[in-house]
Amino acid sequence: MKKKPLSFDKDLFKRSVLYNVKTLYRKTMEEATPQEIYQAAAYAIKDAIVDHWMTTQKAAAEQDPKIVYYMSMEFLMGRAFGNNLINLQAYKPVKEALDELGLDVNLVEDQEPDPALGNGGLGRLAACFLDSLATLGYMAYGCGIRYKYGMFRQQIKDGYQVEVPDTWLENGNPFELRRSELAKEVKFGGYVNMFTDEYGRTIFRQEGYQVVRAVPYDLPVIGYGNGVVDTLRIWDAEPIQCFQLDSFDKGDYQKAVEQENLASQLCEVLYPNDNHIAGKELRLKQQYFFISASVQTAVQRYLRNHDDIRKLYEKTVFQLNDTHPTVAVAELMRILMDDYYLSWDDAWDVTTKTCCYTNHTIMSEALEKWPVDLFQRLLPRIYQIVDEINRRFVDQIMRTYSGSAGIDVQAKIRSMAILYDNQVKMAHLAIVGGHSVNGVAKLHTEILKQRELKDFYEMMPEKFNNKTNGITQRRFLMHANPLLADWVTEKIGDDWITDLSQMDKLKDFVNDKKAQAEFMDIKLKNKQRLAEYILEHNGVKVDPKSIFDVQVKRLHEYKRQLLNILTVMYKYHDIKSHPNKDFYPKTYIFGAKAAAGYLTAKLTIKLINSVAEVINNDPDIKGKIKVVFIEDYRVSNAELIFAAADVSEQISTASKEASGTGNMKMMLNGAVTIGTMDGANVEIVNEVGEENAFIFGLSSQEVMEYEKNGNYNPMDIYNSDPNVKKALDMLVDGTFSKDKELFRPLYNCLLNKVGGNRADQYFILKDFESYLEAQKKISDAYADKKRWAKMALMNTACCGKFSSDRTIQEYVDEVWHLDKLNVEAK
Ligand code: CBF
């Protein structure tokens, strides 16, 4: 039987908006600014949310379900207003109510800052997972940091990226609740005093430390149509005492200032690095700060209605989102031993049964390692515990392998120890201290098992499993592409909203001419919407009838935006030299943020903008190619872009992209993938069929062979392939910059060894021709309208596997074993 939709009182909402405008701002609707109206409307929605939130908490208190704590340095939530309305099933009534008040829901939504407490895929995945957890009715907490400044806003000035602070909290956040009653203390530094207490127990007490107060802010995470509201709990830091100058002697004064400084710095800013670790002291402090507060909270919550701490794992699971929260293993050990007096063995049993770890990358620069002296100075008690975990683990390695023929025990220790070379290896701590290790796509998990984490896999195969990533269809279809969402519902009903495998039923329509025309007409409308955005933001007029070829993601060498733009440069030359050659018009759309200190990435942005400038203004090109770099790529404009994409560029060097999730979002919206057999592309192609994607380039196996043998020589390709040579020469011949030396560093790293890196580390030259070939096939396929419509529709029809609901259900069934909450939806 179909569930009744949640009820929503439209008139009450209208009254609340008027009331809020009056009481918050002492204004009438006519006097209020758009921002004030947004705030008033958001508070009115929050009223409705809070009722469901309280019901969920009450149900949890009664039913005592197992809770997952998803621990993550990053939650890239995007705007909440529209998404909350969708999941409350209140978008239409609110739109109507706002209409009746003379307001446009889109303009109201646009007033909300786009909370960017994350860098890219990893943080956005965390947000999708929370949406799915609530929708599937599981009790979950996202645990993270309330950064004052999230991911920087990107401005493009003279083609260069300029980073501007993201002041997302400037006007407050109407959806959050400050929970000062749940504040926790977190200690840093000092030393450990060890003594025996009156019961003969060995006590470890941290003394001489600095302390900050962790204050949680709760944000609601609403399940779709089921009345469940989970919580994203993000922590802010405050000094522990108010600073009272007159009562401090010199020592205390110093300490008070230090504490205040520490508190004010801790949550100031998100490190803007993706797949790369800066290794800064403050980052380790951030990690311990939110983890200590979250672990303390989880233990206390459990003890509210249980008395045997040894069974914590029956009701609690910690999922560690990458290595960043790994210090949770040692923090839980500390609390169990030092605060609840468990023996080492008992504490270890609880800890390993509670913790699980997800690996999101094989990029070595992203695997966190901390210098021992820094770690020890900052977290002296935690260090002692890690040291002991390591000692016992090294013992275990020796016991397992000593005497085994052909096995070099020292090599095993070298590759697996947690403490080695004066470093604390966080991935190793996560693997040893938990019971589950997963990769995020089949290929990625295989590479982990066969290469990066081979020794661990051989020693503890039972811990390893794969959980292919997913995305939420509520945000990335319902909210991002309402035209297509309504069309899908008209064709197959609305079960897809909570069961994306239903999309399979669209296969019945892939050969239906009328359906094809409708589908492509929706795409065209979405392209017109994006074209308007581009005109407004870039001042560039693009043709919605051209192929929209999209590469939006973080800028990283392994993602190979450089390969894309080099082929654009080549095609520019080709069109200029053969003005009469047939060429299907194409709009190349890029969007990407580069880490602030990542010079090659930033220069690539400049290159894309320089190429855009030249090509878009060259009358010879007659609009056959346009190049657009969308400034400040983020969740809100991503929604417009995905809905409008014809072609989804997923061209990372095979083996380097763990999964990718933009590939899934574009597939859902009917874009056809051009990609390498990397990450989740492999599974996408498997679902949609090779004939409905454009695959090119080296395989992961081939890439790894070249890397092992060191026998790749890009200079040979440069010298033997005139197309490659032309594209590369254009980097330094002044075509795209008066200063011929400007792009020389990019040219150099493709042809020469630079700073210890192989020439063309990411095999751009090697894949250049097959990429060009695939591009050509795309133009041919697009020219055949029926063929393209079928391919695009097939992509939407085959995306069922890539819902984060499926991923979460797999985590629940195979790793977390959560119980469903029974909430009476009203
Ligand atoms: O698993 C989510 C995503 O995480 C990354 O973004 C990451 O930061 N490690 C990976 O690069 C993506 O491949 C992956 O989809």
PDB file of C-alpha atoms in Angstrom, residues 116-267:
ATOM      1  CA  ALA A 116      30.584  24.064   1.711  1.00  0.00           C
ATOM      2  CA  LEU A 117      32.108  22.264   4.663  1.00  0.00           C
ATOM      3  CA  GLY A 118      33.880  19.961   2.273  1.00  0.00           C
ATOM      4  CA  ASN A 119      36.239  19.900  -0.664  1.00  0.00           C
ATOM      5  CA  GLY A 120      34.694  17.574  -3.181  1.00  0.00           C
ATOM      6  CA  GLY A 121      33.629  13.960  -3.609  1.00  0.00           C
ATOM      7  CA  LEU A 122      34.396  12.722  -0.121  1.00  0.00           C
ATOM      8  CA  GLY A 123      32.419  15.464   1.614  1.00  0.00           C
ATOM      9  CA  ARG A 124      29.527  15.325  -0.826  1.00  0.00           C
ATOM     10  CA  LEU A 125      29.357  11.548  -0.403  1.00  0.00           C
ATOM     11  CA  ALA A 126      28.972  12.068   3.342  1.00  0.00           C
ATOM     12  CA  ALA A 127      26.036  14.400   2.663  1.00  0.00           C
ATOM     13  CA  CYS A 128      24.371  11.898   0.325  1.00  0.00           C
ATOM     14  CA  PHE A 129      24.851   9.152   2.896  1.00  0.00           C
ATOM     15  CA  LEU A 130      23.098  11.152   5.605  1.00  0.00           C
ATOM     16  CA  ASP A 131      20.164  11.769   3.257  1.00  0.00           C
ATOM     17  CA  SER A 132      19.917   8.042   2.556  1.00  0.00           C
ATOM     18  CA  LEU A 133      20.283   7.005   6.178  1.00  0.00           C
ATOM     19  CA  ALA A 134      17.350   9.186   7.176  1.00  0.00           C
ATOM     20  CA  THR A 135      15.296   8.122   4.167  1.00  0.00           C
ATOM     21  CA  LEU A 136      15.861   4.454   4.912  1.00  0.00           C
ATOM     22  CA  GLY A 137      14.874   5.079   8.532  1.00  0.00           C
ATOM     23  CA  TYR A 138      18.154   4.416  10.311  1.00  0.00           C
ATOM     24  CA  MET A 139      19.336   6.335  13.333  1.00  0.00           C
ATOM     25  CA  ALA A 140      22.486   8.215  12.405  1.00  0.00           C
ATOM     26  CA  TYR A 141      24.651  11.109  13.440  1.00  0.00           C
ATOM     27  CA  GLY A 142      27.003  12.847  11.085  1.00  0.00           C
ATOM     28  CA  CYS A 143      29.885  14.114  13.239  1.00  0.00           C
ATOM     29  CA  GLY A 144      32.021  16.946  11.933  1.00  0.00           C
ATOM     30  CA  ILE A 145      33.332  20.465  12.379  1.00  0.00           C
ATOM     31  CA  ARG A 146      31.444  23.727  12.142  1.00  0.00           C
ATOM     32  CA  TYR A 147      34.066  25.589  10.141  1.00  0.00           C
ATOM     33  CA  LYS A 148      33.593  29.311  10.296  1.00  0.00           C
ATOM     34  CA  TYR A 149      34.909  29.529   6.751  1.00  0.00           C
ATOM     35  CA  GLY A 150      34.073  26.608   4.525  1.00  0.00           C
ATOM     36  CA  MET A 151      35.602  25.929   1.150  1.00  0.00           C
ATOM     37  CA  PHE A 152      36.808  29.252  -0.280  1.00  0.00           C
ATOM     38  CA  ARG A 153      34.727  31.041  -2.882  1.00  0.00           C
ATOM     39  CA  GLN A 154      36.504  31.075  -6.197  1.00  0.00           C
ATOM     40  CA  GLN A 155      36.711  34.229  -8.235  1.00  0.00           C
ATOM     41  CA  ILE A 156      38.281  34.305 -11.643  1.00  0.00           C
ATOM     42  CA  LYS A 157      40.325  37.450 -12.199  1.00  0.00           C
ATOM     43  CA  ASP A 158      42.150  37.834 -15.493  1.00  0.00           C
ATOM     44  CA  GLY A 159      41.734  34.084 -15.937  1.00  0.00           C
ATOM     45  CA  TYR A 160      43.352  33.229 -12.621  1.00  0.00           C
ATOM     46  CA  GLN A 161      41.713  31.655  -9.593  1.00  0.00           C
ATOM     47  CA  VAL A 162      41.504  33.975  -6.628  1.00  0.00           C
ATOM     48  CA  GLU A 163      40.381  32.580  -3.275  1.00  0.00           C
ATOM     49  CA  VAL A 164      37.904  34.595  -1.256  1.00  0.00           C
ATOM     50  CA  PRO A 165      36.705  33.615   2.235  1.00  0.00           C
ATOM     51  CA  ASP A 166      33.362  31.882   2.372  1.00  0.00           C
ATOM     52  CA  THR A 167      31.436  33.715   5.058  1.00  0.00           C
ATOM     53  CA  TRP A 168      28.520  31.300   5.084  1.00  0.00           C
ATOM     54  CA  LEU A 169      27.566  32.086   8.692  1.00  0.00           C
ATOM     55  CA  GLU A 170      27.395  35.840   8.165  1.00  0.00           C
ATOM     56  CA  ASN A 171      23.615  35.938   8.570  1.00  0.00           C
ATOM     57  CA  GLY A 172      23.376  32.995  10.933  1.00  0.00           C
ATOM     58  CA  ASN A 173      22.029  29.588  10.007  1.00  0.00           C
ATOM     59  CA  PRO A 174      18.295  29.290  10.598  1.00  0.00           C
ATOM     60  CA  PHE A 175      18.328  25.492  10.452  1.00  0.00           C
ATOM     61  CA  GLU A 176      20.857  24.882  13.213  1.00  0.00           C
ATOM     62  CA  LEU A 177      20.394  24.401  16.945  1.00  0.00           C
ATOM     63  CA  ARG A 178      23.168  25.341  19.356  1.00  0.00           C
ATOM     64  CA  ARG A 179      23.310  22.629  22.013  1.00  0.00           C
ATOM     65  CA  SER A 180      25.510  24.165  24.688  1.00  0.00           C
ATOM     66  CA  GLU A 181      24.105  21.734  27.258  1.00  0.00           C
ATOM     67  CA  LEU A 182      25.949  18.962  25.397  1.00  0.00           C
ATOM     68  CA  ALA A 183      29.339  20.687  25.343  1.00  0.00           C
ATOM     69  CA  LYS A 184      32.446  18.578  25.974  1.00  0.00           C
ATOM     70  CA  GLU A 185      36.002  19.323  27.024  1.00  0.00           C
ATOM     71  CA  VAL A 186      38.874  18.394  24.749  1.00  0.00           C
ATOM     72  CA  LYS A 187      42.459  18.386  26.020  1.00  0.00           C
ATOM     73  CA  PHE A 188      45.680  19.022  24.132  1.00  0.00           C
ATOM     74  CA  GLY A 189      49.328  18.808  25.096  1.00  0.00           C
ATOM     75  CA  GLY A 190      50.826  18.536  28.562  1.00  0.00           C
ATOM     76  CA  TYR A 191      52.165  15.223  29.844  1.00  0.00           C
ATOM     77  CA  VAL A 192      50.845  11.969  31.242  1.00  0.00           C
ATOM     78  CA  ASN A 193      51.125  11.352  34.958  1.00  0.00           C
ATOM     79  CA  MET A 194      50.999   7.661  35.771  1.00  0.00           C
ATOM     80  CA  PHE A 195      50.235   6.432  39.302  1.00  0.00           C
ATOM     81  CA  THR A 196      48.442   3.711  41.242  1.00  0.00           C
ATOM     82  CA  ASP A 197      45.150   4.608  42.888  1.00  0.00           C
ATOM     83  CA  GLU A 198      43.735   3.333  46.166  1.00  0.00           C
ATOM     84  CA  TYR A 199      42.223   0.283  44.396  1.00  0.00           C
ATOM     85  CA  GLY A 200      45.574  -0.704  42.972  1.00  0.00           C
ATOM     86  CA  ARG A 201      44.666   0.418  39.471  1.00  0.00           C
ATOM     87  CA  THR A 202      47.182   2.083  37.196  1.00  0.00           C
ATOM     88  CA  ILE A 203      45.894   5.526  36.402  1.00  0.00           C
ATOM     89  CA  PHE A 204      47.029   7.651  33.455  1.00  0.00           C
ATOM     90  CA  ARG A 205      46.241  11.293  33.934  1.00  0.00           C
ATOM     91  CA  GLN A 206      46.933  14.019  31.415  1.00  0.00           C
ATOM     92  CA  GLU A 207      48.237  17.104  33.183  1.00  0.00           C
ATOM     93  CA  GLY A 208      49.496  20.535  32.231  1.00  0.00           C
ATOM     94  CA  TYR A 209      47.270  20.518  29.170  1.00  0.00           C
ATOM     95  CA  GLN A 210      45.322  23.146  27.278  1.00  0.00           C
ATOM     96  CA  VAL A 211      41.628  22.619  27.104  1.00  0.00           C
ATOM     97  CA  VAL A 212      38.852  23.846  24.844  1.00  0.00           C
ATOM     98  CA  ARG A 213      35.125  23.524  25.056  1.00  0.00           C
ATOM     99  CA  ALA A 214      33.516  21.729  22.142  1.00  0.00           C
ATOM    100  CA  VAL A 215      30.003  23.032  21.571  1.00  0.00           C
ATOM    101  CA  PRO A 216      27.740  21.093  19.207  1.00  0.00           C
ATOM    102  CA  TYR A 217      25.419  22.585  16.636  1.00  0.00           C
ATOM    103  CA  ASP A 218      22.764  20.222  15.347  1.00  0.00           C
ATOM    104  CA  LEU A 219      21.403  20.350  11.821  1.00  0.00           C
ATOM    105  CA  PRO A 220      18.399  18.295  10.802  1.00  0.00           C
ATOM    106  CA  VAL A 221      18.759  15.657   8.115  1.00  0.00           C
ATOM    107  CA  ILE A 222      15.314  14.816   6.853  1.00  0.00           C
ATOM    108  CA  GLY A 223      14.310  11.449   5.480  1.00  0.00           C
ATOM    109  CA  TYR A 224      12.122  11.487   2.412  1.00  0.00           C
ATOM    110  CA  GLY A 225       8.456  11.292   3.366  1.00  0.00           C
ATOM    111  CA  ASN A 226       8.948   9.097   6.434  1.00  0.00           C
ATOM    112  CA  GLY A 227       9.025  11.579   9.292  1.00  0.00           C
ATOM    113  CA  VAL A 228      12.557  10.531  10.283  1.00  0.00           C
ATOM    114  CA  VAL A 229      14.967  13.330  11.069  1.00  0.00           C
ATOM    115  CA  ASP A 230      18.585  12.409  11.747  1.00  0.00           C
ATOM    116  CA  THR A 231      21.225  14.836  12.923  1.00  0.00           C
ATOM    117  CA  LEU A 232      24.373  16.331  11.538  1.00  0.00           C
ATOM    118  CA  ARG A 233      26.266  17.393  14.636  1.00  0.00           C
ATOM    119  CA  ILE A 234      29.068  19.825  13.924  1.00  0.00           C
ATOM    120  CA  TRP A 235      31.339  21.091  16.676  1.00  0.00           C
ATOM    121  CA  ASP A 236      32.518  24.584  17.381  1.00  0.00           C
ATOM    122  CA  ALA A 237      35.335  25.432  19.799  1.00  0.00           C
ATOM    123  CA  GLU A 238      35.101  27.938  22.623  1.00  0.00           C
ATOM    124  CA  PRO A 239      37.549  28.848  25.371  1.00  0.00           C
ATOM    125  CA  ILE A 240      36.774  27.046  28.594  1.00  0.00           C
ATOM    126  CA  GLN A 241      36.810  30.003  30.978  1.00  0.00           C
ATOM    127  CA  CYS A 242      35.728  33.466  30.224  1.00  0.00           C
ATOM    128  CA  PHE A 243      38.867  35.457  30.186  1.00  0.00           C
ATOM    129  CA  GLN A 244      39.054  37.370  33.487  1.00  0.00           C
ATOM    130  CA  LEU A 245      42.212  39.372  33.426  1.00  0.00           C
ATOM    131  CA  ASP A 246      42.361  40.495  37.051  1.00  0.00           C
ATOM    132  CA  SER A 247      42.127  37.005  38.564  1.00  0.00           C
ATOM    133  CA  PHE A 248      45.079  35.637  36.597  1.00  0.00           C
ATOM    134  CA  ASP A 249      48.642  35.577  37.720  1.00  0.00           C
ATOM    135  CA  LYS A 250      51.249  35.586  34.976  1.00  0.00           C
ATOM    136  CA  GLY A 251      51.193  31.805  34.296  1.00  0.00           C
ATOM    137  CA  ASP A 252      47.435  31.607  34.146  1.00  0.00           C
ATOM    138  CA  TYR A 253      47.267  34.686  32.001  1.00  0.00           C
ATOM    139  CA  GLN A 254      49.503  33.034  29.470  1.00  0.00           C
ATOM    140  CA  LYS A 255      47.414  29.879  29.593  1.00  0.00           C
ATOM    141  CA  ALA A 256      44.126  31.733  29.258  1.00  0.00           C
ATOM    142  CA  VAL A 257      45.369  33.559  26.192  1.00  0.00           C
ATOM    143  CA  GLU A 258      46.611  30.298  24.714  1.00  0.00           C
ATOM    144  CA  GLN A 259      43.287  28.637  25.297  1.00  0.00           C
ATOM    145  CA  GLU A 260      41.431  31.484  23.759  1.00  0.00           C
ATOM    146  CA  ASN A 261      43.733  31.446  20.741  1.00  0.00           C
ATOM    147  CA  LEU A 262      43.433  27.711  20.370  1.00  0.00           C
ATOM    148  CA  ALA A 263      39.650  27.878  20.493  1.00  0.00           C
ATOM    149  CA  SER A 264      39.439  30.674  18.009  1.00  0.00           C
ATOM    150  CA  GLN A 265      41.768  28.945  15.534  1.00  0.00           C
ATOM    151  CA  LEU A 266      40.435  25.408  15.759  1.00  0.00           C
ATOM    152  CA  CYS A 267      37.277  25.714  13.703  1.00  0.00           C
TER     153      CYS A 267
END
